[in-house]
Amino acid sequence: MQRAAALVRRGCGPRTPSSWGRSQSSAAAEASAVLKVRPERSRRERILTLESMNPQVKAVEYAVRGPIVLKAGEIELELQRGIKKPFTEVIRANIGDAQAMGQQPITFLRQVMALCTYPNLLDSPSFPEDAKKRARRILQACGGNSLGSYSASQGVNCIREDVAAYITRRDGGVPADPDNIYLTTGASDGISTILKILVSGGGKSRTGVMIPIPQYPLYSAVISELDAIQVNYYLDEENCWALNVNELRRAVQEAKDHCDPKVLCIINPGNPTGQVQSRKCIEDVIHFAWEEKLFLLADEVYQDNVYSPDCRFHSFKKVLYEMGPEYSSNVELASFHSTSKGYMGECGYRGGYMEVINLHPEIKGQLVKLLSVRLCPPVSGQAAMDIVVNPPVAGEESFEQFSRAHQMAPDMFYCMKLLEETGICVVPGSGFGQREGTYHFRMTILPPVEKLKTVLQKVKDFHINFLEKYA
Amino acid sequence: MQRAAALVRRGCGPRTPSSWGRSQSSAAAEASAVLKVRPERSRRERILTLESMNPQVKAVEYAVRGPIVLKAGEIELELQRGIKKPFTEVIRANIGDAQAMGQQPITFLRQVMALCTYPNLLDSPSFPEDAKKRARRILQACGGNSLGSYSASQGVNCIREDVAAYITRRDGGVPADPDNIYLTTGASDGISTILKILVSGGGKSRTGVMIPIPQYPLYSAVISELDAIQVNYYLDEENCWALNVNELRRAVQEAKDHCDPKVLCIINPGNPTGQVQSRKCIEDVIHFAWEEKLFLLADEVYQDNVYSPDCRFHSFKKVLYEMGPEYSSNVELASFHSTSKGYMGECGYRGGYMEVINLHPEIKGQLVKLLSVRLCPPVSGQAAMDIVVNPPVAGEESFEQFSRAHQMAPDMFYCMKLLEETGICVVPGSGFGQREGTYHFRMTILPPVEKLKTVLQKVKDFHINFLEKYA
Ligand SMILES: Cc1ncc(COP(=O)(O)O)c(C=O)c1O
Ligand SMILES: Cc1ncc(COP(=O)(O)O)c(C=O)c1O
């Protein structure tokens, strides 16, 4: 340190600016030359080190993108540089990222986004009217009619309205209020923001946050950042990872010894477990939260990822309302959704929303204030969220392509259209089994030759037309 | 409370799911009916209140988007509903949002973004090749070649490379390393992330963060959120809001009584003051940070907003390197840039970057871990950042339109082109004064009539051509 100080006093007393006037790149060259000759001597201790840094941040553990993922990145670079490995590519199965795995984006969503991005395209005949309609609506609600303006911190008004309408539809009529909708930078942002507001107290009255184990690591990370107390409740692996209210009871009782359990986080459908909670289970959880005075966080980003025919997604909001006023006007709930999952898989746009129920009006003000500090969520992500909640409807131009894209197997769709448009009834190939990514149909050739000729001509015309429309 | 509990026990003992089986909307109707009859009785105290909430969040003050801005939103809604006021629109001069004020987005940037959003457009002849080249490069670096994939938490590799190349050019050759670049969700995100890592200690050793007064309110807000100690230094209003190192010295000395001053934040060019720091001033600040062992934060989001011909922007990074190895290998610096300001004004995309210098390798790991928790910055914002740092260059198709758009007054550009293409030298009208938004040139009519005829024909041809190209 003495030496360093001396060095500097020599190099840095009062001087005229012109003494720094040598060419910049030669100065840089000199800098690195000096560094090479005596790299250690002029190095002081860093101000920011593992010892001096924020201990809560240091304590954060984050598995989904930890060292394994960094290593994966390195291996990819090595493969690119031609280094031989026992494999030729890295398969990133660590994170739920559909498009990185090759899923194509939904055409309609991207059309609307492109129109919003570059409104000159609104004059282009190659974009469908319904996409233009959506884009115009979004742009009209943006400052300067541009995605490039900051939006309100809570999100663009008309998009919050669309979200509210979506929730109302989804929940069979249980009303949603746009004022309770907050657009976010992915669900991650909503979850960490509401937790940030919730955590308080010191010592034994520090806020405890109950999370499922296994959990999605965002929760433990944010709890650690906020220096809150993580309260684990275990999902029942023997029972398809079901949530058992007795386990919640055990966890909360034990936690009360050393913290103030105030928040209960639920992930439904679960990640990483995939389990879908029954309606009865959700009721039990809500009753438990009511009883124990817990603020409920319902992470419902996988609401469109229910695959088993025996399961159905029930939103916490809907069940809460159906349980009657004692619950629906008392239990405080924040629920989360995202553009990242479902059939859209638009992770990169960082779109999401949070709906809050029974939030104290003063706290709503605090929430907006807190969100304002970071100005607004990305407006393109907000627009993507709008399309997730406001997709094409029957009668609109893009409806068929869209429905096919996110629901029907292509061969089923093809055969359905063929039947509707020509009356010819054939069987989708998938009923018989086929190589992945190829599509077939089966038809009998029993009709008499003349009839078969017309049939085949019809199929041919239909086929050409179909490819033009949907390829 | 007794009553509420009784109500519930009646309503919510063990039961079969079917007892909730009435129609959902009638349940909702019942809920609101009950609420209307006795709205107060069934209302319990909220869990989350001003008293119980995170006191640090409560202490946050945020002026830029506080009650005034909420009020502005209300007034706008009233105007929309036809309510008469002594004015017909709200002018939002509270926030630096160029596009909300009517500035048009830069065509080239939006073209690249549209191409990235909807890659079908890569086949469209109406987009220029250089925009397509940029879009292809970005998409190739994205997972699944899509903006819809999560990127690496630090940001897309090739965009970080472009940022590093930009910094190197900007700083006259001082090298920048892509590994030191972190793409962020606007500059706001970078600033709060690095502060989050920096804050530690308790009582008198709690981290002090020095900020200019007047400041941009993000700083005080984040300091409050993190429960750090705000240490004010005052800019010198009498001296065009200059930063005076003696004032830094005073502030740090006083602060040492009650905290551990560890971070020095600089905003240059200043907001809200607009002042541009001289090279000498920056040297003094760096020397001071070196001396006092302060971690430097240089908020340089306004680096392209220098208007006075007497001022020039100098980056802290460049000056640091030019001051020699004792500084350049010791002073820890994080500097910030954004897509929101400059001539782009793309606030809504939430693009930004942070460059770190002399960050301890272990801290870099911590930083990536922390960023990973929220997965990644919006990929469309990253793409926007790429165009800010990687605009069209001379020889590329879009160069002229782009340069005109962001630098030259239109009449100057017109006269320059006229001279280059026809050899006719005229004078831009702005030299004489003119009504805003109209453009002129002045030419003498001294040439002999025959010559004048060819001259005017040339001007006419040029004019038609010019309008076709740039209008
Ligand atoms: C359960 C759960 N919640 C939240 C998120 C965050 O998603 P995003 O921030 O992309 O919306 C994820 C992402 O994988 C998740 O699995
Ligand atoms: C000085 C300063 N820093 C940072 C920001 C944040 O900008 P953004 O988060 O949009 O990049 C602003 C915005 O006005 C600012 O004025």
mmCIF file of N, CA and C in Angstrom, chain B residues 264-352:
data_model
loop_
_atom_site.group_PDB
_atom_site.id
_atom_site.type_symbol
_atom_site.label_atom_id
_atom_site.label_comp_id
_atom_site.label_asym_id
_atom_site.label_seq_id
_atom_site.Cartn_x
_atom_site.Cartn_y
_atom_site.Cartn_z
ATOM 1 N N LEU B 264 -19.669 6.003 -4.743
ATOM 2 C CA LEU B 264 -19.841 7.377 -5.217
ATOM 3 C C LEU B 264 -20.575 7.338 -6.564
ATOM 4 N N CYS B 265 -21.773 7.903 -6.586
ATOM 5 C CA CYS B 265 -22.564 7.942 -7.827
ATOM 6 C C CYS B 265 -22.401 9.286 -8.520
ATOM 7 N N ILE B 266 -22.150 9.208 -9.799
ATOM 8 C CA ILE B 266 -21.996 10.415 -10.617
ATOM 9 C C ILE B 266 -23.009 10.321 -11.759
ATOM 10 N N ILE B 267 -23.674 11.408 -12.055
ATOM 11 C CA ILE B 267 -24.535 11.441 -13.244
ATOM 12 C C ILE B 267 -23.942 12.454 -14.200
ATOM 13 N N ASN B 268 -23.437 11.985 -15.314
ATOM 14 C CA ASN B 268 -22.781 12.866 -16.270
ATOM 15 C C ASN B 268 -23.060 12.405 -17.692
ATOM 16 N N PRO B 269 -23.605 13.251 -18.536
ATOM 17 C CA PRO B 269 -24.214 14.552 -18.268
ATOM 18 C C PRO B 269 -25.329 14.447 -17.227
ATOM 19 N N GLY B 270 -25.528 15.547 -16.515
ATOM 20 C CA GLY B 270 -26.397 15.508 -15.351
ATOM 21 C C GLY B 270 -27.875 15.486 -15.664
ATOM 22 N N ASN B 271 -28.624 14.837 -14.800
ATOM 23 C CA ASN B 271 -30.080 14.949 -14.792
ATOM 24 C C ASN B 271 -30.440 15.243 -13.352
ATOM 25 N N PRO B 272 -31.172 16.271 -13.039
ATOM 26 C CA PRO B 272 -31.897 17.176 -13.937
ATOM 27 C C PRO B 272 -31.114 18.424 -14.333
ATOM 28 N N THR B 273 -29.812 18.459 -14.088
ATOM 29 C CA THR B 273 -29.097 19.729 -14.242
ATOM 30 C C THR B 273 -28.576 19.976 -15.649
ATOM 31 N N GLY B 274 -28.350 18.902 -16.417
ATOM 32 C CA GLY B 274 -27.863 19.073 -17.775
ATOM 33 C C GLY B 274 -26.385 19.390 -17.898
ATOM 34 N N GLN B 275 -25.706 19.558 -16.755
ATOM 35 C CA GLN B 275 -24.307 19.963 -16.885
ATOM 36 C C GLN B 275 -23.434 18.808 -17.373
ATOM 37 N N VAL B 276 -22.395 19.169 -18.160
ATOM 38 C CA VAL B 276 -21.480 18.168 -18.707
ATOM 39 C C VAL B 276 -20.134 18.370 -18.024
ATOM 40 N N GLN B 277 -19.636 17.326 -17.407
ATOM 41 C CA GLN B 277 -18.402 17.484 -16.638
ATOM 42 C C GLN B 277 -17.184 17.628 -17.540
ATOM 43 N N SER B 278 -16.296 18.492 -17.115
ATOM 44 C CA SER B 278 -15.056 18.678 -17.870
ATOM 45 C C SER B 278 -14.137 17.492 -17.602
ATOM 46 N N ARG B 279 -13.171 17.342 -18.481
ATOM 47 C CA ARG B 279 -12.206 16.256 -18.323
ATOM 48 C C ARG B 279 -11.467 16.385 -16.998
ATOM 49 N N LYS B 280 -11.107 17.609 -16.681
ATOM 50 C CA LYS B 280 -10.395 17.891 -15.431
ATOM 51 C C LYS B 280 -11.236 17.468 -14.225
ATOM 52 N N CYS B 281 -12.492 17.806 -14.265
ATOM 53 C CA CYS B 281 -13.385 17.462 -13.160
ATOM 54 C C CYS B 281 -13.450 15.951 -12.986
ATOM 55 N N ILE B 282 -13.540 15.224 -14.103
ATOM 56 C CA ILE B 282 -13.625 13.761 -14.023
ATOM 57 C C ILE B 282 -12.348 13.182 -13.419
ATOM 58 N N GLU B 283 -11.212 13.722 -13.838
ATOM 59 C CA GLU B 283 -9.936 13.284 -13.237
ATOM 60 C C GLU B 283 -9.952 13.486 -11.731
ATOM 61 N N ASP B 284 -10.398 14.654 -11.329
ATOM 62 C CA ASP B 284 -10.433 14.955 -9.891
ATOM 63 C C ASP B 284 -11.323 13.964 -9.153
ATOM 64 N N VAL B 285 -12.460 13.664 -9.753
ATOM 65 C CA VAL B 285 -13.394 12.734 -9.109
ATOM 66 C C VAL B 285 -12.757 11.347 -9.008
ATOM 67 N N ILE B 286 -12.117 10.920 -10.086
ATOM 68 C CA ILE B 286 -11.490 9.593 -10.059
ATOM 69 C C ILE B 286 -10.380 9.547 -9.007
ATOM 70 N N HIS B 287 -9.599 10.601 -8.958
ATOM 71 C CA HIS B 287 -8.542 10.644 -7.953
ATOM 72 C C HIS B 287 -9.137 10.576 -6.542
ATOM 73 N N PHE B 288 -10.216 11.296 -6.359
ATOM 74 C CA PHE B 288 -10.897 11.302 -5.064
ATOM 75 C C PHE B 288 -11.418 9.904 -4.716
ATOM 76 N N ALA B 289 -12.002 9.239 -5.682
ATOM 77 C CA ALA B 289 -12.529 7.884 -5.441
ATOM 78 C C ALA B 289 -11.376 6.932 -5.102
ATOM 79 N N TRP B 290 -10.278 7.109 -5.799
ATOM 80 C CA TRP B 290 -9.093 6.288 -5.541
ATOM 81 C C TRP B 290 -8.606 6.505 -4.101
ATOM 82 N N GLU B 291 -8.528 7.762 -3.757
ATOM 83 C CA GLU B 291 -7.997 8.167 -2.456
ATOM 84 C C GLU B 291 -8.880 7.654 -1.325
ATOM 85 N N GLU B 292 -10.183 7.826 -1.515
ATOM 86 C CA GLU B 292 -11.134 7.495 -0.449
ATOM 87 C C GLU B 292 -11.631 6.056 -0.540
ATOM 88 N N LYS B 293 -11.089 5.302 -1.478
ATOM 89 C CA LYS B 293 -11.536 3.911 -1.702
ATOM 90 C C LYS B 293 -13.045 3.824 -1.875
ATOM 91 N N LEU B 294 -13.508 4.527 -2.887
ATOM 92 C CA LEU B 294 -14.930 4.500 -3.190
ATOM 93 C C LEU B 294 -15.156 3.750 -4.496
ATOM 94 N N PHE B 295 -16.191 2.967 -4.535
ATOM 95 C CA PHE B 295 -16.618 2.290 -5.755
ATOM 96 C C PHE B 295 -17.376 3.322 -6.585
ATOM 97 N N LEU B 296 -16.980 3.489 -7.846
ATOM 98 C CA LEU B 296 -17.569 4.542 -8.681
ATOM 99 C C LEU B 296 -18.733 4.024 -9.516
ATOM 100 N N LEU B 297 -19.832 4.734 -9.495
ATOM 101 C CA LEU B 297 -20.947 4.466 -10.411
ATOM 102 C C LEU B 297 -21.072 5.667 -11.344
ATOM 103 N N ALA B 298 -20.879 5.460 -12.634
ATOM 104 C CA ALA B 298 -20.987 6.560 -13.591
ATOM 105 C C ALA B 298 -22.231 6.353 -14.454
ATOM 106 N N ASP B 299 -23.225 7.154 -14.182
ATOM 107 C CA ASP B 299 -24.480 7.088 -14.940
ATOM 108 C C ASP B 299 -24.314 7.985 -16.153
ATOM 109 N N GLU B 300 -24.113 7.356 -17.308
ATOM 110 C CA GLU B 300 -23.793 8.109 -18.521
ATOM 111 C C GLU B 300 -24.884 7.936 -19.577
ATOM 112 N N VAL B 301 -26.121 7.818 -19.117
ATOM 113 C CA VAL B 301 -27.209 7.577 -20.073
ATOM 114 C C VAL B 301 -27.433 8.755 -21.019
ATOM 115 N N TYR B 302 -26.956 9.935 -20.621
ATOM 116 C CA TYR B 302 -27.143 11.104 -21.494
ATOM 117 C C TYR B 302 -25.914 11.397 -22.340
ATOM 118 N N GLN B 303 -25.071 10.397 -22.572
ATOM 119 C CA GLN B 303 -23.814 10.659 -23.282
ATOM 120 C C GLN B 303 -24.021 11.207 -24.692
ATOM 121 N N ASP B 304 -25.168 10.946 -25.304
ATOM 122 C CA ASP B 304 -25.432 11.494 -26.639
ATOM 123 C C ASP B 304 -26.289 12.753 -26.588
ATOM 124 N N ASN B 305 -26.532 13.270 -25.402
ATOM 125 C CA ASN B 305 -27.364 14.468 -25.283
ATOM 126 C C ASN B 305 -26.549 15.690 -24.888
ATOM 127 N N VAL B 306 -25.443 15.915 -25.573
ATOM 128 C CA VAL B 306 -24.622 17.095 -25.301
ATOM 129 C C VAL B 306 -24.866 18.085 -26.424
ATOM 130 N N TYR B 307 -25.389 19.250 -26.092
ATOM 131 C CA TYR B 307 -25.827 20.182 -27.141
ATOM 132 C C TYR B 307 -24.920 21.393 -27.311
ATOM 133 N N SER B 308 -24.285 21.831 -26.233
ATOM 134 C CA SER B 308 -23.462 23.028 -26.341
ATOM 135 C C SER B 308 -22.175 22.716 -27.101
ATOM 136 N N PRO B 309 -21.819 23.584 -28.045
ATOM 137 C CA PRO B 309 -20.586 23.337 -28.798
ATOM 138 C C PRO B 309 -19.344 23.430 -27.911
ATOM 139 N N ASP B 310 -19.485 24.023 -26.718
ATOM 140 C CA ASP B 310 -18.325 24.163 -25.828
ATOM 141 C C ASP B 310 -18.090 22.926 -24.967
ATOM 142 N N CYS B 311 -19.020 21.997 -24.997
ATOM 143 C CA CYS B 311 -18.917 20.843 -24.097
ATOM 144 C C CYS B 311 -18.639 19.592 -24.902
ATOM 145 N N ARG B 312 -17.958 18.645 -24.257
ATOM 146 C CA ARG B 312 -17.760 17.338 -24.883
ATOM 147 C C ARG B 312 -17.953 16.297 -23.822
ATOM 148 N N PHE B 313 -18.525 15.175 -24.210
ATOM 149 C CA PHE B 313 -18.678 14.079 -23.262
ATOM 150 C C PHE B 313 -17.379 13.294 -23.160
ATOM 151 N N HIS B 314 -16.909 13.091 -21.936
ATOM 152 C CA HIS B 314 -15.783 12.180 -21.689
ATOM 153 C C HIS B 314 -16.290 11.071 -20.793
ATOM 154 N N SER B 315 -16.040 9.847 -21.190
ATOM 155 C CA SER B 315 -16.507 8.756 -20.329
ATOM 156 C C SER B 315 -15.544 8.586 -19.151
ATOM 157 N N PHE B 316 -16.082 8.181 -18.021
ATOM 158 C CA PHE B 316 -15.228 7.888 -16.859
ATOM 159 C C PHE B 316 -14.220 6.792 -17.191
ATOM 160 N N LYS B 317 -14.662 5.813 -17.945
ATOM 161 C CA LYS B 317 -13.787 4.717 -18.329
ATOM 162 C C LYS B 317 -12.553 5.208 -19.072
ATOM 163 N N LYS B 318 -12.768 6.084 -20.036
ATOM 164 C CA LYS B 318 -11.649 6.572 -20.849
ATOM 165 C C LYS B 318 -10.681 7.376 -19.989
ATOM 166 N N VAL B 319 -11.229 8.300 -19.215
ATOM 167 C CA VAL B 319 -10.360 9.139 -18.388
ATOM 168 C C VAL B 319 -9.591 8.262 -17.399
ATOM 169 N N LEU B 320 -10.286 7.285 -16.845
ATOM 170 C CA LEU B 320 -9.646 6.354 -15.906
ATOM 171 C C LEU B 320 -8.419 5.706 -16.547
ATOM 172 N N TYR B 321 -8.571 5.225 -17.782
ATOM 173 C CA TYR B 321 -7.450 4.561 -18.450
ATOM 174 C C TYR B 321 -6.339 5.550 -18.782
ATOM 175 N N GLU B 322 -6.728 6.747 -19.134
ATOM 176 C CA GLU B 322 -5.701 7.718 -19.509
ATOM 177 C C GLU B 322 -4.926 8.227 -18.298
ATOM 178 N N MET B 323 -5.456 8.018 -17.113
ATOM 179 C CA MET B 323 -4.750 8.473 -15.913
ATOM 180 C C MET B 323 -3.663 7.495 -15.475
ATOM 181 N N GLY B 324 -3.528 6.395 -16.209
ATOM 182 C CA GLY B 324 -2.419 5.488 -15.923
ATOM 183 C C GLY B 324 -2.811 4.311 -15.051
ATOM 184 N N PRO B 325 -1.896 3.349 -14.965
ATOM 185 C CA PRO B 325 -2.215 2.042 -14.389
ATOM 186 C C PRO B 325 -2.607 2.076 -12.915
ATOM 187 N N GLU B 326 -2.056 2.990 -12.162
ATOM 188 C CA GLU B 326 -2.424 3.009 -10.751
ATOM 189 C C GLU B 326 -3.931 3.177 -10.608
ATOM 190 N N TYR B 327 -4.499 3.971 -11.488
ATOM 191 C CA TYR B 327 -5.949 4.157 -11.464
ATOM 192 C C TYR B 327 -6.661 3.057 -12.235
ATOM 193 N N SER B 328 -6.170 2.833 -13.452
ATOM 194 C CA SER B 328 -6.932 1.948 -14.343
ATOM 195 C C SER B 328 -6.918 0.511 -13.870
ATOM 196 N N SER B 329 -6.002 0.164 -12.997
ATOM 197 C CA SER B 329 -6.049 -1.217 -12.516
ATOM 198 C C SER B 329 -6.541 -1.300 -11.073
ATOM 199 N N ASN B 330 -6.942 -0.194 -10.536
ATOM 200 C CA ASN B 330 -7.428 -0.235 -9.158
ATOM 201 C C ASN B 330 -8.847 0.286 -8.949
ATOM 202 N N VAL B 331 -9.176 1.395 -9.577
ATOM 203 C CA VAL B 331 -10.474 1.997 -9.279
ATOM 204 C C VAL B 331 -11.590 1.108 -9.834
ATOM 205 N N GLU B 332 -12.524 0.737 -8.969
ATOM 206 C CA GLU B 332 -13.655 -0.087 -9.386
ATOM 207 C C GLU B 332 -14.766 0.829 -9.904
ATOM 208 N N LEU B 333 -15.192 0.522 -11.115
ATOM 209 C CA LEU B 333 -16.126 1.402 -11.804
ATOM 210 C C LEU B 333 -17.225 0.590 -12.466
ATOM 211 N N ALA B 334 -18.454 1.059 -12.324
ATOM 212 C CA ALA B 334 -19.545 0.524 -13.146
ATOM 213 C C ALA B 334 -20.152 1.717 -13.859
ATOM 214 N N SER B 335 -20.264 1.634 -15.179
ATOM 215 C CA SER B 335 -20.889 2.729 -15.911
ATOM 216 C C SER B 335 -22.107 2.205 -16.666
ATOM 217 N N PHE B 336 -23.050 3.098 -16.930
ATOM 218 C CA PHE B 336 -24.363 2.689 -17.426
ATOM 219 C C PHE B 336 -24.762 3.464 -18.670
ATOM 220 N N HIS B 337 -25.414 2.762 -19.566
ATOM 221 C CA HIS B 337 -25.987 3.411 -20.740
ATOM 222 C C HIS B 337 -27.361 2.778 -20.986
ATOM 223 N N SER B 338 -28.120 3.387 -21.873
ATOM 224 C CA SER B 338 -29.531 3.035 -22.012
ATOM 225 C C SER B 338 -30.002 3.299 -23.427
ATOM 226 N N THR B 339 -31.041 2.567 -23.857
ATOM 227 C CA THR B 339 -31.682 2.890 -25.133
ATOM 228 C C THR B 339 -32.671 4.040 -24.990
ATOM 229 N N SER B 340 -32.923 4.477 -23.751
ATOM 230 C CA SER B 340 -34.024 5.410 -23.506
ATOM 231 C C SER B 340 -33.719 6.845 -23.923
ATOM 232 N N LYS B 341 -32.450 7.211 -23.949
ATOM 233 C CA LYS B 341 -32.117 8.626 -24.156
ATOM 234 C C LYS B 341 -31.443 8.797 -25.510
ATOM 235 N N GLY B 342 -30.559 9.786 -25.624
ATOM 236 C CA GLY B 342 -29.870 10.013 -26.888
ATOM 237 C C GLY B 342 -30.848 10.338 -27.995
ATOM 238 N N TYR B 343 -30.485 10.004 -29.218
ATOM 239 C CA TYR B 343 -31.364 10.329 -30.345
ATOM 240 C C TYR B 343 -32.375 9.218 -30.601
ATOM 241 N N MET B 344 -32.189 8.071 -29.941
ATOM 242 C CA MET B 344 -33.105 6.946 -30.145
ATOM 243 C C MET B 344 -34.372 7.112 -29.318
ATOM 244 N N GLY B 345 -34.193 7.409 -28.050
ATOM 245 C CA GLY B 345 -35.337 7.596 -27.176
ATOM 246 C C GLY B 345 -36.249 6.387 -27.100
ATOM 247 N N GLU B 346 -35.672 5.188 -27.126
ATOM 248 C CA GLU B 346 -36.486 3.965 -27.079
ATOM 249 C C GLU B 346 -36.664 3.532 -25.626
ATOM 250 N N CYS B 347 -37.480 4.275 -24.901
ATOM 251 C CA CYS B 347 -37.668 4.013 -23.470
ATOM 252 C C CYS B 347 -38.413 2.707 -23.226
ATOM 253 N N GLY B 348 -39.441 2.464 -24.047
ATOM 254 C CA GLY B 348 -40.354 1.359 -23.783
ATOM 255 C C GLY B 348 -39.711 -0.013 -23.908
ATOM 256 N N TYR B 349 -38.613 -0.091 -24.670
ATOM 257 C CA TYR B 349 -37.986 -1.393 -24.852
ATOM 258 C C TYR B 349 -37.160 -1.840 -23.653
ATOM 259 N N ARG B 350 -36.873 -0.905 -22.768
ATOM 260 C CA ARG B 350 -36.113 -1.216 -21.554
ATOM 261 C C ARG B 350 -34.793 -1.897 -21.889
ATOM 262 N N GLY B 351 -34.021 -1.248 -22.750
ATOM 263 C CA GLY B 351 -32.686 -1.738 -23.067
ATOM 264 C C GLY B 351 -31.635 -0.937 -22.310
ATOM 265 N N GLY B 352 -30.531 -1.553 -22.012
ATOM 266 C CA GLY B 352 -29.451 -0.841 -21.352
ATOM 267 C C GLY B 352 -28.259 -1.755 -21.181
#
